[in-house]
Amino acid sequence: VCSSDLGDITVSSSGTVWTIDNSVVTIAKISATGTPSSSTYLRGDGSWSTVSGGGGYTVTNQTTTYNATATSGTLIVKCDTSGGAFTVNLPTAVGNTATIIIKKTAGSAAVTVDGNTTETIDGGLTATINKVYESITLISDNTNWQIV
């Protein structure tokens, strides 16, 4: 192929570089199924799909007892025990799809993580975080909390 302008594509003089001209590839020219929008993406199979999953995350800084209420998404609880030990109370595990991350960020006192009523955390009623920068990540098995 020799150097030329083929309309939407320009070929270099050596024929080794093909350049798609600016503004020639538009959504209208893409052969795909579905509807493009600001909340969709083009999949490799040529279909437009809505982004799903995730749920975002929430970060909270705590220095005293905290009652977590997350039921979906990710909750990050940063705990500073400089003012003394305290407890993070978990919501019910039943029907809960949240991931809850509890991290001790400062202080020498412990953070106690307490399951809802009689719900357990890896078989025990509570879990304890003693060291600064130590964390636990919890998910529900729909009955109790599991450390992952």
Backbone as CSV, one residue per row, in Angstrom:
resi,resn,N_x,N_y,N_z,CA_x,CA_y,CA_z,C_x,C_y,C_z
1,VAL,0.866,-1.178,0.000,0.000,0.000,0.000,0.900,1.223,0.000
2,CYS,0.598,2.156,-0.850,1.409,3.360,-0.937,0.755,4.492,-0.148
3,SER,1.508,5.589,0.024,1.048,6.757,0.757,-0.191,7.337,0.097
4,SER,-1.209,7.517,0.894,-2.418,8.122,0.355,-3.391,8.455,1.468
5,ASP,-4.393,9.240,1.125,-5.469,9.557,2.042,-6.672,8.778,1.546
6,LEU,-7.106,7.798,2.337,-8.186,6.921,1.932,-9.535,7.377,2.516
7,GLY,-9.660,8.640,2.793,-10.898,9.157,3.379,-10.751,9.275,4.876
8,ASP,-11.113,8.224,5.625,-11.023,8.241,7.072,-9.676,7.742,7.590
9,ILE,-8.843,7.188,6.687,-7.558,6.626,7.085,-6.467,7.224,6.207
10,THR,-5.360,7.607,6.852,-4.199,8.102,6.117,-3.080,7.084,6.272
11,VAL,-2.452,6.708,5.161,-1.384,5.722,5.164,-0.062,6.448,4.931
12,SER,0.958,6.101,5.742,2.269,6.744,5.601,2.925,6.342,4.285
13,SER,4.000,7.063,3.932,4.681,6.800,2.664,5.262,5.390,2.614
14,SER,5.663,4.842,3.773,6.211,3.481,3.772,5.100,2.436,3.795
15,GLY,3.893,2.869,4.133,2.769,1.935,4.206,2.683,1.204,5.522
16,THR,3.616,1.501,6.471,3.633,0.782,7.736,2.786,1.446,8.817
17,VAL,2.432,2.700,8.628,1.630,3.409,9.644,0.303,3.819,9.028
18,TRP,-0.751,3.364,9.651,-2.094,3.730,9.229,-2.685,4.576,10.348
19,THR,-3.201,5.727,10.034,-3.744,6.638,11.027,-5.221,6.896,10.741
20,ILE,-6.034,6.680,11.774,-7.455,7.017,11.643,-7.569,8.518,11.882
21,ASP,-8.168,9.224,10.924,-8.292,10.675,11.023,-9.154,11.061,12.229
22,ASN,-8.844,12.225,12.810,-9.591,12.740,13.952,-11.079,12.855,13.640
23,SER,-11.891,12.589,14.627,-13.344,12.775,14.586,-14.071,11.894,13.583
24,VAL,-13.433,10.840,13.073,-14.135,10.004,12.112,-14.773,8.771,12.765
25,VAL,-14.256,8.367,13.927,-14.862,7.251,14.629,-15.794,7.846,15.675
26,THR,-17.071,7.711,15.448,-18.073,8.227,16.372,-18.926,7.075,16.869
27,ILE,-19.671,7.325,17.915,-20.548,6.290,18.451,-21.514,5.805,17.372
28,ALA,-21.970,6.721,16.545,-22.921,6.349,15.478,-22.307,5.347,14.504
29,LYS,-20.978,5.370,14.337,-20.322,4.472,13.388,-19.957,3.121,14.004
30,ILE,-20.102,2.986,15.315,-19.769,1.718,15.966,-20.955,0.777,15.839
31,SER,-20.678,-0.414,15.359,-21.725,-1.418,15.224,-21.835,-2.163,16.551
32,ALA,-22.858,-1.814,17.330,-23.035,-2.432,18.642,-24.512,-2.487,18.985
33,THR,-24.835,-3.372,19.922,-26.216,-3.469,20.390,-26.352,-2.713,21.698
34,GLY,-27.559,-2.289,22.032,-27.791,-1.548,23.257,-27.771,-0.058,23.002
35,THR,-27.819,0.700,24.070,-27.887,2.156,23.960,-26.696,2.794,24.649
36,PRO,-25.902,3.569,23.898,-24.780,4.266,24.541,-25.296,5.439,25.370
37,SER,-24.676,5.671,26.510,-25.000,6.826,27.351,-23.833,7.076,28.294
38,SER,-23.968,8.097,29.119,-22.897,8.421,30.063,-22.772,7.371,31.166
39,SER,-23.751,6.483,31.301,-23.684,5.458,32.340,-23.487,4.053,31.767
40,THR,-23.104,3.947,30.480,-22.842,2.638,29.887,-21.424,2.596,29.333
41,TYR,-20.965,1.394,29.067,-19.656,1.208,28.448,-19.784,0.160,27.350
42,LEU,-18.862,0.194,26.393,-18.885,-0.750,25.284,-18.074,-1.978,25.658
43,ARG,-18.736,-3.115,25.714,-18.077,-4.376,26.044,-17.323,-4.908,24.833
44,GLY,-16.432,-5.834,25.057,-15.662,-6.442,23.982,-16.500,-7.220,22.994
45,ASP,-17.698,-7.637,23.408,-18.558,-8.400,22.504,-19.437,-7.497,21.643
46,GLY,-19.202,-6.165,21.697,-19.941,-5.231,20.855,-21.295,-4.824,21.403
47,SER,-21.486,-4.952,22.701,-22.756,-4.507,23.287,-22.497,-3.442,24.352
48,TRP,-23.449,-2.516,24.455,-23.380,-1.482,25.485,-23.955,-2.067,26.766
49,SER,-23.284,-1.855,27.893,-23.723,-2.437,29.152,-23.645,-1.396,30.255
50,THR,-24.555,-1.494,31.213,-24.561,-0.592,32.358,-23.587,-1.100,33.400
51,VAL,-22.824,-0.200,33.978,-21.895,-0.559,35.042,-22.708,-1.033,36.232
52,SER,-22.309,-2.157,36.808,-23.029,-2.667,37.967,-22.034,-3.067,39.035
53,GLY,-22.564,-3.326,40.217,-21.715,-3.754,41.314,-21.067,-2.566,41.992
54,GLY,-20.068,-2.857,42.774,-19.365,-1.796,43.467,-20.155,-1.280,44.628
55,GLY,-20.936,-0.282,44.423,-21.708,0.301,45.500,-20.949,1.401,46.209
56,GLY,-19.736,1.675,45.792,-18.970,2.738,46.417,-18.519,2.360,47.811
57,TYR,-17.933,3.321,48.483,-17.498,3.071,49.848,-17.672,4.333,50.680
58,THR,-17.769,4.111,51.982,-17.905,5.191,52.945,-16.782,5.043,53.950
59,VAL,-16.141,6.150,54.291,-15.089,6.150,55.303,-15.562,6.992,56.481
60,THR,-15.410,6.457,57.681,-15.764,7.199,58.885,-14.620,7.105,59.884
61,ASN,-14.331,8.205,60.555,-13.290,8.257,61.587,-13.974,8.254,62.948
62,GLN,-13.562,7.339,63.823,-14.214,7.202,65.117,-13.217,7.256,66.261
63,THR,-13.661,7.855,67.377,-12.848,7.914,68.598,-13.621,7.391,69.797
64,THR,-14.899,7.059,69.602,-15.744,6.492,70.653,-16.619,5.406,70.033
65,THR,-17.372,4.733,70.879,-18.231,3.644,70.421,-19.036,4.062,69.199
66,TYR,-19.074,3.147,68.223,-19.716,3.438,66.938,-20.631,2.292,66.561
67,ASN,-21.838,2.635,66.128,-22.807,1.642,65.657,-22.847,1.665,64.137
68,ALA,-22.244,0.668,63.512,-22.225,0.589,62.053,-23.620,0.211,61.557
69,THR,-24.030,0.829,60.444,-25.367,0.556,59.901,-25.327,0.103,58.440
70,ALA,-24.154,-0.101,57.887,-24.030,-0.462,56.465,-24.732,-1.778,56.166
71,THR,-25.451,-1.804,55.039,-26.089,-3.044,54.581,-25.630,-3.428,53.177
72,SER,-24.896,-2.534,52.503,-24.359,-2.818,51.177,-23.143,-1.921,50.953
73,GLY,-22.430,-2.164,49.873,-21.241,-1.364,49.593,-20.121,-1.717,50.554
74,THR,-19.211,-0.774,50.734,-18.070,-0.974,51.621,-18.024,0.147,52.646
75,LEU,-17.893,-0.219,53.902,-17.742,0.734,54.992,-16.347,0.566,55.569
76,ILE,-15.607,1.669,55.654,-14.281,1.660,56.261,-14.374,2.475,57.540
77,VAL,-14.087,1.828,58.673,-14.136,2.492,59.971,-12.711,2.644,60.470
78,LYS,-12.241,3.888,60.533,-10.889,4.180,61.022,-11.001,4.560,62.489
79,CYS,-10.295,3.809,63.348,-10.449,3.946,64.793,-9.204,4.519,65.446
80,ASP,-9.390,5.604,66.206,-8.326,6.236,66.983,-8.663,6.035,68.454
81,THR,-7.878,5.199,69.138,-8.150,4.910,70.552,-7.291,5.736,71.489
82,SER,-6.799,6.879,71.030,-5.984,7.752,71.898,-6.746,8.171,73.151
83,GLY,-8.059,8.301,73.032,-8.895,8.685,74.172,-9.399,7.496,74.977
84,GLY,-9.015,6.288,74.619,-9.440,5.099,75.348,-10.074,4.063,74.428
85,ALA,-10.233,2.882,74.991,-10.808,1.763,74.256,-12.266,2.040,73.918
86,PHE,-12.723,1.477,72.827,-14.138,1.575,72.484,-14.536,0.410,71.601
87,THR,-15.843,0.340,71.300,-16.411,-0.781,70.563,-17.031,-0.305,69.256
88,VAL,-16.847,-1.109,68.211,-17.571,-0.919,66.953,-18.623,-2.025,66.921
89,ASN,-19.895,-1.626,66.965,-21.007,-2.570,66.937,-21.436,-2.800,65.498
90,LEU,-21.489,-4.058,65.093,-21.851,-4.404,63.719,-23.363,-4.442,63.533
91,PRO,-23.827,-4.170,62.319,-25.248,-4.348,62.021,-25.551,-5.840,61.895
92,THR,-26.804,-6.181,61.727,-27.140,-7.586,61.544,-26.475,-8.141,60.288
93,ALA,-26.082,-9.396,60.383,-25.474,-10.083,59.239,-26.551,-10.607,58.283
94,VAL,-27.769,-10.742,58.769,-28.858,-11.307,57.974,-29.201,-10.367,56.816
95,GLY,-29.065,-10.863,55.583,-29.372,-10.071,54.396,-28.371,-8.967,54.111
96,ASN,-27.259,-8.960,54.810,-26.283,-7.879,54.675,-25.230,-8.238,53.626
97,THR,-25.065,-7.397,52.606,-24.069,-7.643,51.555,-22.876,-6.699,51.672
98,ALA,-22.809,-5.934,52.753,-21.722,-4.972,52.936,-20.407,-5.680,53.239
99,THR,-19.326,-5.011,52.860,-17.998,-5.367,53.336,-17.634,-4.285,54.341
100,ILE,-17.254,-4.690,55.541,-16.922,-3.728,56.592,-15.465,-3.925,56.959
101,ILE,-14.701,-2.850,56.820,-13.272,-2.871,57.143,-13.080,-1.984,58.364
102,ILE,-12.469,-2.531,59.407,-12.224,-1.775,60.631,-10.724,-1.745,60.848
103,LYS,-10.178,-0.526,60.942,-8.726,-0.363,61.064,-8.411,0.548,62.240
104,LYS,-7.475,0.131,63.061,-6.993,0.971,64.169,-5.885,1.854,63.624
105,THR,-6.057,3.170,63.738,-5.111,4.110,63.152,-4.216,4.805,64.184
106,ALA,-4.617,4.800,65.451,-3.820,5.467,66.486,-4.292,5.005,67.864
107,GLY,-3.433,5.227,68.871,-3.791,4.927,70.254,-3.267,3.595,70.721
108,SER,-3.200,3.456,72.057,-2.686,2.209,72.629,-3.796,1.292,73.133
109,ALA,-5.005,1.808,73.251,-6.118,0.991,73.735,-6.689,0.131,72.601
110,ALA,-7.466,-0.858,72.973,-8.024,-1.807,72.010,-9.326,-1.308,71.393
111,VAL,-9.605,-1.825,70.194,-10.908,-1.653,69.548,-11.576,-3.020,69.604
112,THR,-12.775,-3.061,70.183,-13.537,-4.302,70.211,-14.591,-4.226,69.118
113,VAL,-14.684,-5.273,68.320,-15.698,-5.364,67.270,-16.724,-6.372,67.767
114,ASP,-17.986,-5.940,67.834,-19.038,-6.754,68.433,-20.115,-7.084,67.411
115,GLY,-20.411,-8.364,67.249,-21.485,-8.800,66.365,-22.835,-8.360,66.911
116,ASN,-23.819,-8.280,66.037,-25.172,-7.871,66.428,-25.821,-8.958,67.286
117,THR,-26.285,-8.602,68.462,-26.899,-9.517,69.437,-26.056,-10.779,69.573
118,THR,-26.557,-11.945,69.144,-25.809,-13.202,69.309,-25.053,-13.612,68.052
119,GLU,-25.027,-12.756,67.034,-24.271,-13.075,65.815,-22.782,-13.105,66.149
120,THR,-22.081,-14.011,65.498,-20.667,-14.182,65.812,-19.760,-13.610,64.727
121,ILE,-18.506,-13.479,65.109,-17.439,-13.049,64.203,-16.418,-14.181,64.211
122,ASP,-16.363,-14.928,63.135,-15.499,-16.121,63.073,-15.701,-17.021,64.293
123,GLY,-16.943,-17.191,64.712,-17.273,-18.105,65.802,-17.296,-17.487,67.184
124,GLY,-16.744,-16.297,67.356,-16.757,-15.638,68.662,-17.704,-14.451,68.656
125,LEU,-18.139,-14.024,69.826,-19.063,-12.886,69.909,-18.387,-11.561,69.584
126,THR,-17.059,-11.479,69.787,-16.331,-10.247,69.500,-14.992,-10.568,68.838
127,ALA,-14.393,-9.550,68.264,-13.013,-9.607,67.771,-12.320,-8.371,68.329
128,THR,-11.031,-8.455,68.532,-10.291,-7.338,69.122,-9.137,-6.934,68.224
129,ILE,-8.991,-5.618,68.051,-7.850,-5.066,67.307,-6.988,-4.324,68.323
130,ASN,-5.749,-4.798,68.503,-4.859,-4.224,69.507,-3.782,-3.311,68.943
131,LYS,-3.270,-3.640,67.782,-2.115,-2.923,67.245,-2.530,-1.810,66.284
132,VAL,-1.785,-0.711,66.334,-1.990,0.375,65.384,-1.693,-0.155,63.982
133,TYR,-2.539,0.215,63.018,-2.481,-0.182,61.612,-2.970,-1.612,61.363
134,GLU,-3.405,-2.304,62.404,-4.023,-3.613,62.224,-5.470,-3.384,61.774
135,SER,-5.970,-4.286,60.935,-7.356,-4.151,60.481,-7.979,-5.525,60.306
136,ILE,-9.317,-5.536,60.271,-10.042,-6.738,59.912,-11.070,-6.361,58.849
137,THR,-11.308,-7.281,57.945,-12.305,-7.103,56.900,-13.375,-8.161,57.115
138,LEU,-14.627,-7.707,57.181,-15.736,-8.585,57.507,-16.752,-8.665,56.377
139,ILE,-17.254,-9.880,56.135,-18.383,-10.079,55.233,-19.374,-10.990,55.945
140,SER,-20.617,-10.910,55.525,-21.668,-11.718,56.129,-21.840,-13.026,55.362
141,ASP,-22.154,-14.095,56.115,-22.568,-15.342,55.473,-24.091,-15.482,55.556
142,ASN,-24.745,-14.371,55.835,-26.202,-14.227,55.967,-26.718,-14.701,57.320
143,THR,-25.799,-15.117,58.189,-26.174,-15.517,59.551,-25.238,-14.873,60.561
144,ASN,-23.943,-14.884,60.238,-22.897,-14.358,61.104,-21.877,-13.610,60.267
145,TRP,-20.875,-13.032,60.929,-19.812,-12.285,60.242,-18.570,-13.154,60.121
146,GLN,-17.901,-13.042,59.003,-16.675,-13.783,58.732,-15.542,-12.811,58.468
147,ILE,-14.373,-13.066,59.058,-13.185,-12.268,58.768,-12.528,-12.867,57.540
148,VAL,-12.261,-12.016,56.541,-11.635,-12.502,55.299,-10.271,-11.872,55.123
